[in-house]
Coordinates of C-alpha atoms and ligand atoms in Angstrom, one line a residue:
M104 CA -28.3 -42.2 75.6
F105 CA -29.2 -39.3 73.3
C106 CA -28.0 -39.8 69.8
A107 CA -27.5 -36.6 67.9
F108 CA -27.5 -38.2 64.5
P109 CA -30.8 -38.0 62.7
P110 CA -32.8 -41.1 63.5
I111 CA -34.2 -43.6 61.0
C112 CA -37.7 -42.7 60.1
P113 CA -40.3 -43.9 62.6
K114 CA -41.6 -46.8 60.4
Q115 CA -38.1 -48.3 60.5
K116 CA -37.3 -47.6 64.1
D117 CA -37.8 -51.1 65.4
I118 CA -35.0 -52.4 63.2
Y119 CA -32.5 -49.9 64.8
T120 CA -31.3 -51.8 67.8
V121 CA -27.6 -52.0 67.1
N122 CA -25.5 -50.5 69.9
S123 CA -22.0 -51.2 68.8
F124 CA -20.0 -51.8 65.7
S125 CA -19.0 -55.3 66.9
E126 CA -22.6 -56.4 66.3
L127 CA -22.3 -55.7 62.6
N128 CA -20.0 -58.6 61.7
L129 CA -17.2 -56.3 60.5
S130 CA -13.8 -57.9 60.7
A131 CA -11.1 -56.9 63.1
P132 CA -9.0 -54.5 60.9
L133 CA -12.2 -52.4 60.2
L134 CA -13.3 -52.4 63.9
K135 CA -9.8 -51.3 64.8
A136 CA -9.9 -48.4 62.3
I137 CA -13.4 -47.4 63.6
A138 CA -12.2 -47.4 67.2
A139 CA -9.2 -45.3 66.2
E140 CA -11.7 -42.7 64.8
G141 CA -13.4 -42.6 68.2
Y142 CA -16.8 -43.8 66.9
D143 CA -18.8 -45.0 69.8
K144 CA -21.6 -46.7 68.0
P145 CA -23.1 -46.9 64.5
T146 CA -25.2 -44.0 63.4
P147 CA -28.8 -44.9 62.5
I148 CA -28.1 -45.1 58.8
Q149 CA -25.0 -47.3 59.5
A150 CA -26.9 -49.6 61.8
R151 CA -29.6 -50.1 59.2
A152 CA -27.6 -50.2 56.0
I153 CA -24.4 -52.1 56.9
P154 CA -26.1 -55.5 57.6
E155 CA -28.1 -55.3 54.4
L156 CA -25.1 -54.2 52.3
M157 CA -23.0 -57.1 53.7
K158 CA -25.7 -59.5 52.3
G159 CA -25.1 -57.9 48.9
R160 CA -28.4 -56.1 48.6
D161 CA -29.0 -52.9 46.7
L162 CA -29.7 -49.8 48.7
L163 CA -31.7 -46.7 48.3
G164 CA -30.5 -44.2 51.0
I165 CA -32.4 -41.0 51.5
A166 CA -29.9 -39.1 53.6
Q167 CA -27.7 -36.1 53.4
T168 CA -24.2 -35.5 54.5
G169 CA -23.7 -35.4 58.2
T170 CA -25.6 -38.6 58.9
G171 CA -22.6 -40.9 58.7
K172 CA -23.6 -42.2 55.2
T173 CA -20.1 -42.4 53.9
A174 CA -19.1 -45.0 56.5
A175 CA -22.4 -46.7 55.9
F176 CA -21.3 -47.6 52.4
A177 CA -17.5 -47.6 52.8
L178 CA -17.3 -50.1 55.6
P179 CA -19.3 -53.0 53.9
I180 CA -17.5 -52.3 50.7
L181 CA -14.1 -52.5 52.4
E182 CA -15.3 -55.7 54.2
R183 CA -16.2 -57.2 50.8
L184 CA -12.9 -56.2 49.2
S185 CA -10.9 -57.6 52.1
H186 CA -12.3 -61.1 51.3
A187 CA -11.5 -60.9 47.6
T188 CA -9.1 -63.4 46.3
E189 CA -8.6 -62.1 42.8
R190 CA -6.4 -59.1 42.0
V191 CA -8.0 -56.2 40.2
A192 CA -7.2 -56.2 36.4
K193 CA -5.2 -53.5 34.8
N194 CA -7.0 -50.3 33.9
S195 CA -10.0 -51.4 35.9
C196 CA -11.7 -51.2 39.3
K197 CA -14.0 -53.3 41.4
V198 CA -15.8 -50.4 43.1
L199 CA -16.9 -47.2 41.5
V200 CA -18.2 -44.3 43.6
L201 CA -19.6 -41.3 41.8
S202 CA -19.7 -37.9 43.5
P203 CA -21.0 -34.5 42.3
T204 CA -18.0 -32.4 43.4
R205 CA -14.3 -32.7 43.7
E206 CA -14.5 -31.9 47.4
L207 CA -16.9 -34.6 48.2
A208 CA -14.9 -37.1 46.0
S209 CA -11.7 -36.2 48.0
Q210 CA -13.6 -36.6 51.2
I211 CA -15.0 -40.0 50.2
G212 CA -11.4 -41.1 49.1
E213 CA -10.2 -40.0 52.6
S214 CA -12.9 -42.0 54.3
F215 CA -11.8 -45.1 52.4
K216 CA -8.3 -44.5 53.4
T217 CA -9.2 -43.9 57.0
Y218 CA -11.5 -46.9 57.4
G219 CA -9.3 -49.1 55.2
R220 CA -6.0 -48.1 57.0
N221 CA -5.5 -51.7 58.2
L222 CA -6.2 -53.3 54.9
K223 CA -4.4 -53.5 51.6
I224 CA -6.9 -51.7 49.5
T225 CA -5.9 -49.6 46.5
R226 CA -7.9 -46.5 45.5
A227 CA -7.9 -43.5 43.2
V228 CA -9.8 -40.3 43.4
V229 CA -10.3 -38.7 40.0
F230 CA -11.9 -35.3 39.2
G231 CA -11.5 -32.5 36.7
G232 CA -9.5 -29.3 37.1
V233 CA -6.3 -31.2 37.7
S234 CA -3.8 -32.9 35.3
I235 CA -5.3 -36.1 33.8
G236 CA -1.8 -37.6 33.2
K237 CA -1.2 -38.5 36.8
Q238 CA -4.7 -40.1 37.1
I239 CA -4.0 -42.2 34.0
D240 CA -0.8 -43.4 35.6
I241 CA -2.5 -44.4 38.8
L242 CA -5.2 -46.3 37.0
R243 CA -2.8 -48.2 34.8
G244 CA -2.2 -51.0 37.2
G245 CA -5.9 -51.1 38.3
V246 CA -7.3 -50.1 41.7
D247 CA -9.9 -51.6 44.0
V248 CA -11.9 -48.4 44.4
V249 CA -12.3 -45.4 42.1
V250 CA -14.0 -42.3 43.4
A251 CA -14.8 -40.0 40.6
T252 CA -16.8 -37.0 39.4
P253 CA -18.8 -38.0 36.3
G254 CA -17.3 -35.7 33.7
R255 CA -13.6 -36.7 34.4
L256 CA -14.6 -40.3 34.6
V257 CA -16.1 -40.3 31.1
D258 CA -13.0 -38.5 29.9
L259 CA -10.8 -41.2 31.4
I260 CA -12.9 -44.0 29.9
E261 CA -12.8 -42.4 26.5
R262 CA -9.0 -42.2 26.7
R263 CA -9.1 -46.0 27.6
A264 CA -7.4 -45.3 30.9
L265 CA -10.2 -47.2 32.6
T266 CA -12.8 -49.8 31.8
L267 CA -15.9 -50.4 33.9
A268 CA -16.2 -54.0 32.8
N269 CA -15.1 -55.4 36.2
V270 CA -17.1 -53.1 38.5
E271 CA -18.8 -55.2 41.2
V272 CA -20.2 -52.3 43.3
L273 CA -21.6 -49.0 42.1
V274 CA -22.2 -46.1 44.6
L275 CA -24.0 -43.0 43.4
D276 CA -23.6 -40.4 46.1
E277 CA -25.6 -37.1 46.4
V278 CA -27.6 -37.9 43.3
D279 CA -29.8 -34.8 43.7
Q280 CA -26.7 -32.7 43.5
M281 CA -25.3 -34.6 40.5
L282 CA -28.6 -33.9 38.7
D283 CA -28.6 -30.2 39.7
L284 CA -25.1 -30.0 38.2
G285 CA -26.3 -31.4 35.0
F286 CA -24.6 -34.8 35.2
I287 CA -27.6 -36.9 34.2
H288 CA -26.2 -37.7 30.7
A289 CA -22.8 -38.7 32.1
I290 CA -24.5 -40.9 34.7
R291 CA -26.6 -42.6 32.0
K292 CA -23.5 -43.1 29.9
I293 CA -21.5 -44.5 32.8
T294 CA -24.2 -46.9 34.1
G295 CA -24.7 -48.2 30.5
M296 CA -21.1 -49.4 30.5
L297 CA -21.3 -51.4 33.8
P298 CA -21.7 -55.2 34.0
K299 CA -25.3 -56.2 34.4
V300 CA -24.7 -58.1 37.7
R301 CA -23.5 -55.7 40.4
Q302 CA -24.5 -54.2 43.7
N303 CA -25.9 -50.7 43.5
L304 CA -26.0 -48.1 46.3
F305 CA -27.9 -44.9 45.6
F306 CA -27.9 -41.9 48.0
S307 CA -29.8 -38.7 47.7
A308 CA -31.0 -36.2 50.2
T309 CA -34.2 -35.6 48.3
M310 CA -36.3 -38.0 46.2
P311 CA -38.3 -36.0 43.6
K312 CA -39.9 -38.0 40.8
E313 CA -36.9 -37.6 38.4
I314 CA -34.6 -39.2 41.0
S315 CA -36.9 -42.0 42.0
N316 CA -37.3 -42.9 38.3
L317 CA -33.5 -43.0 37.9
A318 CA -33.2 -45.1 41.1
S319 CA -35.9 -47.6 40.0
G320 CA -34.1 -48.1 36.7
L321 CA -30.8 -48.9 38.5
L322 CA -31.7 -50.7 41.7
T323 CA -33.0 -54.3 42.1
N324 CA -35.2 -54.9 45.1
P325 CA -33.3 -52.4 47.2
V326 CA -33.5 -51.9 50.9
R327 CA -34.8 -48.4 51.5
V328 CA -33.1 -46.5 54.3
E329 CA -34.4 -43.1 55.1
V330 CA -32.9 -41.0 57.8
A331 CA -35.0 -38.5 59.6
P332 CA -35.7 -35.3 57.7
V333 CA -33.3 -32.4 57.4
A334 CA -35.2 -30.4 60.0
T335 CA -33.6 -32.6 62.6
T336 CA -30.2 -31.1 61.6
V337 CA -31.8 -27.7 61.6
D338 CA -33.0 -28.3 65.2
R339 CA -29.4 -28.9 66.4
V340 CA -28.3 -25.5 65.1
N341 CA -28.8 -22.4 67.1
Q342 CA -30.1 -20.0 64.4
S343 CA -30.5 -16.3 64.2
V344 CA -30.9 -13.6 61.7
I345 CA -29.6 -10.0 61.6
H346 CA -31.3 -7.5 59.5
V347 CA -28.6 -5.4 57.9
D348 CA -28.0 -3.3 54.8
Q349 CA -26.0 -5.0 52.2
A350 CA -23.3 -2.2 52.5
S351 CA -22.9 -2.8 56.3
K352 CA -22.6 -6.6 56.1
L353 CA -18.8 -6.7 56.1
K354 CA -18.6 -4.3 59.1
V355 CA -21.1 -6.5 61.0
L356 CA -19.1 -9.6 60.1
V357 CA -15.8 -8.1 61.1
D358 CA -17.4 -7.1 64.4
I359 CA -19.1 -10.4 65.3
L360 CA -16.0 -12.3 64.5
K361 CA -14.5 -10.7 67.7
D362 CA -16.4 -13.3 69.6
N363 CA -13.7 -15.8 70.6
N364 CA -16.3 -18.6 70.5
M365 CA -16.1 -18.3 66.7
T366 CA -13.2 -20.7 66.4
R367 CA -13.9 -22.0 62.9
T368 CA -16.3 -20.0 60.9
L369 CA -17.7 -20.8 57.5
V370 CA -19.1 -17.8 55.6
F371 CA -21.4 -18.3 52.6
S372 CA -21.4 -15.9 49.7
R373 CA -23.8 -16.2 46.8
T374 CA -21.2 -15.3 44.2
K375 CA -17.5 -16.0 43.6
H376 CA -16.7 -12.4 43.2
G377 CA -18.6 -11.7 46.5
A378 CA -16.6 -14.5 48.2
D379 CA -13.3 -12.8 47.2
K380 CA -14.5 -9.4 48.3
I381 CA -15.5 -10.7 51.8
M382 CA -12.2 -12.6 52.1
K383 CA -10.2 -9.4 51.2
G384 CA -12.3 -7.4 53.7
L385 CA -11.6 -9.9 56.5
S386 CA -7.9 -10.0 55.7
A387 CA -7.7 -6.2 55.8
A388 CA -9.4 -6.3 59.2
G389 CA -6.6 -8.7 60.4
Y390 CA -8.4 -12.0 60.3
T391 CA -6.9 -15.1 58.6
A392 CA -9.4 -15.9 55.9
S393 CA -9.5 -17.8 52.6
A394 CA -12.0 -18.2 49.9
I395 CA -13.0 -21.3 48.0
H396 CA -15.1 -21.2 44.8
G397 CA -15.2 -22.6 41.3
N398 CA -12.5 -20.2 40.0
K399 CA -9.9 -21.3 42.5
S400 CA -7.5 -24.0 41.4
Q401 CA -7.7 -27.4 43.0
T402 CA -4.4 -26.8 44.8
N403 CA -5.7 -23.5 46.1
R404 CA -8.9 -25.1 47.4
E405 CA -7.1 -27.9 49.1
K406 CA -4.6 -25.5 50.7
A407 CA -7.5 -23.4 52.0
L408 CA -9.4 -26.4 53.4
A409 CA -6.3 -27.9 55.0
G410 CA -5.6 -24.5 56.7
F411 CA -9.2 -24.3 57.9
K412 CA -9.1 -27.9 59.2
A413 CA -5.8 -27.3 61.0
G414 CA -7.2 -24.1 62.6
K415 CA -4.7 -21.8 60.8
I416 CA -7.5 -20.2 58.9
L417 CA -10.2 -18.8 61.1
V418 CA -12.7 -18.0 58.4
L419 CA -13.4 -19.8 55.2
V420 CA -15.6 -18.0 52.7
A421 CA -17.3 -20.3 50.3
T422 CA -19.9 -20.5 47.6
D423 CA -22.5 -23.2 47.8
I424 CA -21.0 -25.5 45.1
A425 CA -17.5 -25.2 46.5
A426 CA -18.8 -26.0 50.0
R427 CA -20.4 -29.3 49.0
G428 CA -18.5 -32.1 50.5
I429 CA -16.6 -29.9 53.0
D430 CA -16.4 -32.3 55.9
V431 CA -14.7 -30.4 58.6
D432 CA -15.7 -31.3 62.1
G433 CA -15.9 -28.5 64.6
V434 CA -17.2 -25.7 62.4
S435 CA -18.3 -23.5 65.2
H436 CA -20.3 -21.0 63.2
V437 CA -21.9 -20.7 59.8
I438 CA -22.6 -17.2 58.5
N439 CA -25.1 -16.8 55.7
Y440 CA -23.6 -13.5 54.4
D441 CA -26.0 -13.7 51.5
L442 CA -29.2 -15.6 51.8
P443 CA -29.4 -18.4 49.2
H444 CA -32.1 -18.3 46.5
V445 CA -32.9 -22.0 47.0
P446 CA -34.2 -22.5 50.6
E447 CA -32.8 -26.0 50.8
S448 CA -29.3 -24.6 50.4
Y449 CA -29.8 -22.9 53.7
V450 CA -30.3 -26.3 55.3
H451 CA -27.2 -27.7 53.6
R452 CA -25.2 -24.6 54.7
I453 CA -26.1 -24.6 58.3
G454 CA -25.7 -28.4 58.5
R455 CA -22.0 -27.8 58.1
T456 CA -21.9 -26.7 61.7
A457 CA -23.8 -29.6 63.2
R458 CA -21.7 -32.4 62.0
A459 CA -20.7 -35.6 63.7
G460 CA -23.5 -35.1 66.2
A461 CA -22.3 -31.7 67.3
E462 CA -24.4 -28.6 67.8
G463 CA -23.6 -25.3 66.1
V464 CA -24.5 -21.7 65.5
A465 CA -25.8 -20.2 62.3
I466 CA -26.2 -16.5 61.8
A467 CA -27.9 -15.1 58.7
F468 CA -27.5 -11.6 57.3
C469 CA -30.7 -10.4 55.7
A470 CA -30.6 -7.2 53.6
G471 CA -33.9 -5.4 52.7
D472 CA -34.1 -7.1 49.3
E473 CA -33.5 -10.6 50.8
R474 CA -36.6 -10.6 53.1
S475 CA -38.6 -12.7 50.7
L476 CA -35.7 -15.3 50.6
L477 CA -35.8 -15.3 54.4
K478 CA -39.6 -16.0 54.3
D479 CA -39.0 -18.9 51.9
I480 CA -36.4 -20.4 54.2
E481 CA -38.6 -20.1 57.2
R482 CA -41.5 -21.8 55.3
T483 CA -39.1 -24.6 54.3
I484 CA -37.8 -25.3 57.8
R485 CA -41.2 -24.5 59.4
Q486 CA -39.6 -22.3 61.9
S487 CA -39.2 -18.6 62.2
I488 CA -35.6 -17.7 62.8
P489 CA -35.1 -15.5 65.8
V490 CA -34.1 -12.0 64.9
V491 CA -31.2 -10.6 66.8
Q492 CA -30.0 -7.0 66.6
H493 CA -26.6 -5.7 65.9
A494 CA -25.8 -2.0 66.4
L495 CA -24.6 -1.7 62.8
G496 CA -27.7 -3.2 61.4
K497 CA -30.5 -2.0 63.5
S498 CA -31.7 0.7 61.2
N499 CA -32.6 -2.0 58.8
L500 CA -35.1 -3.8 60.9
P501 CA -38.2 -4.7 59.0
P502 CA -41.4 -3.2 60.3
A503 CA -42.6 -6.5 61.8
E504 CA -39.6 -6.7 64.0
H505 CA -40.0 -3.1 65.1
E506 CA -43.4 -4.1 66.3
A507 CA -42.1 -7.1 68.1
R508 CA -39.9 -4.8 70.1
R509 CA -42.8 -2.8 71.2
P510 CA -45.2 -4.9 73.2
N511 CA -48.1 -2.9 74.5
G512 CA -47.3 -0.2 72.0
R513 CA -44.5 1.1 74.2
P514 CA -40.9 1.1 73.1
S515 CA -39.0 -1.7 74.7
Q516 CA -35.8 0.1 74.0
P517 CA -34.3 0.8 77.4
Q518 CA -33.7 -2.7 78.6
G519 CA -32.7 -4.1 75.3
Q520 CA -30.5 -1.3 74.2
K521 CA -28.4 -1.5 77.3
R522 CA -27.2 -4.9 76.4
Q523 CA -25.9 -3.7 73.1
W524 CA -22.3 -3.1 72.5
N525 CA -21.3 -0.7 69.8
P526 CA -17.7 -1.4 68.9
M527 CA -17.6 1.8 66.8
G528 CA -16.9 5.0 68.7
R529 CA -19.3 7.9 68.4
D530 CA -17.3 9.2 65.5
G531 CA -17.8 6.0 63.7
K532 CA -14.2 4.9 64.4
P533 CA -13.4 1.7 66.2
S534 CA -13.0 2.4 69.9
G535 CA -10.6 1.1 72.6
D536 CA -9.5 -2.5 72.8
N537 CA -11.9 -3.6 70.2
R538 CA -10.1 -2.2 67.3
P539 CA -9.0 -5.0 65.0
R540 CA -5.3 -5.3 64.9
K541 CA -3.2 -7.2 62.4
S542 CA -2.6 -10.7 63.7
S543 CA 0.9 -11.4 65.0
G544 CA 2.6 -14.4 66.5
G545 CA 0.7 -17.0 64.5
S546 CA -2.8 -15.9 65.7
N547 CA -5.5 -16.1 63.2
R548 CA -7.6 -13.3 64.6
P549 CA -6.8 -9.6 65.0
H550 CA -6.9 -9.7 68.8
G551 CA -4.1 -12.1 69.1
G552 CA -6.5 -14.7 70.6
T553 CA -6.0 -18.4 70.0
G554 CA -9.6 -19.3 69.6
A555 CA -10.2 -20.1 73.2
P556 CA -12.8 -17.8 74.8
K557 CA -10.4 -15.7 76.7
R558 CA -11.2 -12.2 75.5
N559 CA -13.2 -9.8 77.6
N560 CA -10.4 -8.3 79.6
G561 CA -12.9 -5.7 80.8
G562 CA -11.2 -2.9 79.0
P563 CA -13.2 0.1 78.0
G564 CA -15.8 -0.8 75.5
A565 CA -14.7 -4.4 75.6
P566 CA -17.4 -6.7 74.4
K567 CA -19.1 -8.5 77.3
Q568 CA -20.6 -11.9 76.9
S569 CA -24.2 -11.7 77.9
G570 CA -25.8 -14.5 79.8
G571 CA -26.0 -18.0 78.2
G572 CA -22.7 -17.5 76.3
K573 CA -24.3 -15.0 73.9
P574 CA -21.9 -12.4 72.5
S575 CA -22.7 -8.9 73.6
W576 CA -23.9 -7.6 70.3
M577 CA -26.6 -10.2 70.2
Q578 CA -30.0 -9.0 71.4
E579 CA -32.8 -11.3 70.6
I580 CA -35.8 -9.6 69.3
S581 CA -38.2 -12.2 68.2
G582 CA -38.4 -15.8 69.5
A583 CA -38.5 -18.8 67.2
K584 CA -41.9 -20.1 66.6
S585 CA -41.9 -23.6 65.3
D586 CA -44.4 -26.4 65.0
R587 CA -41.3 -28.7 64.9
R588 CA -43.1 -30.9 62.5
P589 CA -40.3 -32.8 60.7
V590 CA -39.9 -31.6 57.2
R591 CA -38.3 -33.2 54.3
M592 CA -36.3 -31.2 51.8
G593 CA -38.2 -30.7 48.6
E594 CA -41.5 -31.4 50.3
Ligands
AMP792 P1 -21.0 -38.2 56.5 O1 -22.5 -38.1 56.7 O2 -20.5 -39.5 56.0 O3 -20.5 -37.0 55.8 O4 -20.3 -38.2 58.0 C1 -20.5 -37.0 58.8 C2 -19.5 -37.0 60.0 O5 -19.8 -38.0 60.9 C3 -18.0 -37.4 59.6 O6 -17.2 -36.4 60.1 C4 -17.7 -38.7 60.2 O7 -16.4 -38.8 60.6 C5 -18.6 -38.7 61.3 N1 -19.1 -40.1 61.7 C6 -19.4 -41.1 60.8 N2 -19.9 -42.2 61.5 C7 -19.8 -41.9 62.8 C8 -20.1 -42.6 64.0 N3 -20.6 -43.8 64.0 N4 -19.9 -42.0 65.2 C9 -19.4 -40.7 65.2 N5 -19.1 -40.0 64.1 C10 -19.3 -40.5 62.9

C-alpha cells in the first residue's frame, strides 16, 4: 500500500519491514491509545526508531514535523515509564523534552497525553509568556515528563522549582529551530546539569556542522534515523504561484477564499503587523479569521488555534515563528501571502497542509520585488512552481510568464482568458452573488457556506469550478518542471 509518510532514506530501507504497531512490543495500554487515534501502521521513522529506543539506545533523528516523529519518541518513553517502579522525586522529572516554541511544546504535551491516556503518567508543559507561579506549583510534587522551552526551563531551575538530577531520558526536538532562536547557551547550560548516564534523543530537520557537533557531544553510539528529504513533503502539495502587486494581495486573497474547498486555510505573513492587517481585512470581508504571532498572549494564541482546529475559524494568519509546532490535521490550503526570505521556511510552511499523510494545496503570492525570493525557493525545492493567473493580479505577470503564454509568438489569450472569472464588476465593484457578505448563522465564510463544496449555484457571475476541481480563477500558465531529485533542506 502507498505510504504517504516520507520514507526512510534508501540505505536504511531494508530495515523498514514493520507493518503494524503490535510488532513493536508496545504494551496493551499504548496499543489501545494508538488504535483510538486511528493509526493504521507505524510511519517509517516510528518503525525504525521505536525498537532501538526500547533497547535504551541514543537516537539521532533527521526528520521534520509531519513525519510522525513525536510518537516515535513519545511511545517508547511512555513504555519505559509504565514499567518504572520508583515514584518521581519532588521537584524533579524523569523525562525532559526541550522544544523551540510554546506551540510545539504544547503539541508534544498533548501527544504524551493522547498516547498515555491509559497510563498513570504525570506531565508538565512549561514555557514563557505565562505565569510562572502555576508551573512552580505543578512541579512541586515532581512529574514524570517535563516538556519545556529552554528559556523558561532555566528560569525554573534557577528558582529551584525543578532539578534535573533525576532525568533518565533527554529529548531535544527541532534542534535547528532552537539554534535559530538563539537557545544554544540555554541548551548547553541545561545539558550540563543532567546526570551523566541517560538516554538521549536528538531531532533536527537539518544537520549542518554546528548541529552535528552538538549532537556528537551529547549522543553515545546513536542509531541514526533519517527520513526522506523534505522534497517528499513538497511533492505531496499541489503548489502554484500568483504574480500580484503587493497592494492587490488582500483583494486576491478575499477572492480566492470564495472557493469552498478552502475549508481550513493557513495564511503566512512575514511580519506581525502584516498578519494583523490581513486578519482585519479578512474580517472586514466577512471571513472568520484570527492572527497568531509573537505579540499575541498565550491565551489569545491558544484560543485562535482551538477555533481553527474546531473549524470555527476559517483562516488563521500566522508568522513563521508562531506557526512552528502548529499541528492541525486537515489544513486544506496554505497561502504564502508574503514569500519568506529563507527558502526552507517555504518548505516548512507548505508542509502544514500535507500532514498525517494527507495531500494539500499551497498558493504563493509573489509581488514584483519578491521574484528573487521565488527563484531561491524554486532552486531549493528543485522545481519550478506553476504560475496561475488571477484577474486581479495578471498585470503583474513577469515577462517570462508573458512569453510562456505566447507559444509561437501568438497571444494565447482567447482560450485561457475565457476560463477566468472576474469577481469584480466592470466598475471595479463586486458583482452579483459573489459579493462577500457578513457571515451569519455560525458560518465562517461570507457566503454562509459551511465549508462543504456546495457553492456554485450558477447565479450570474458565480464562480465556476473548472475541470479537476480547480477554482475558476485559476488558470495555469506555466507547468512545473522538476527533476524530482530528492533534496535535503540546507543542502
Ligand atoms: P509529527 O511529525 O509528530 O508532528 O506528526 C504528524 C502527524 O502525524 C500528527 O498529526 C500525528 O497525529 C500523525 N501521526 C503520527 N503517527 C501516525 C501514524 N502512525 N499513522 C497516522 N498518522 C500518524
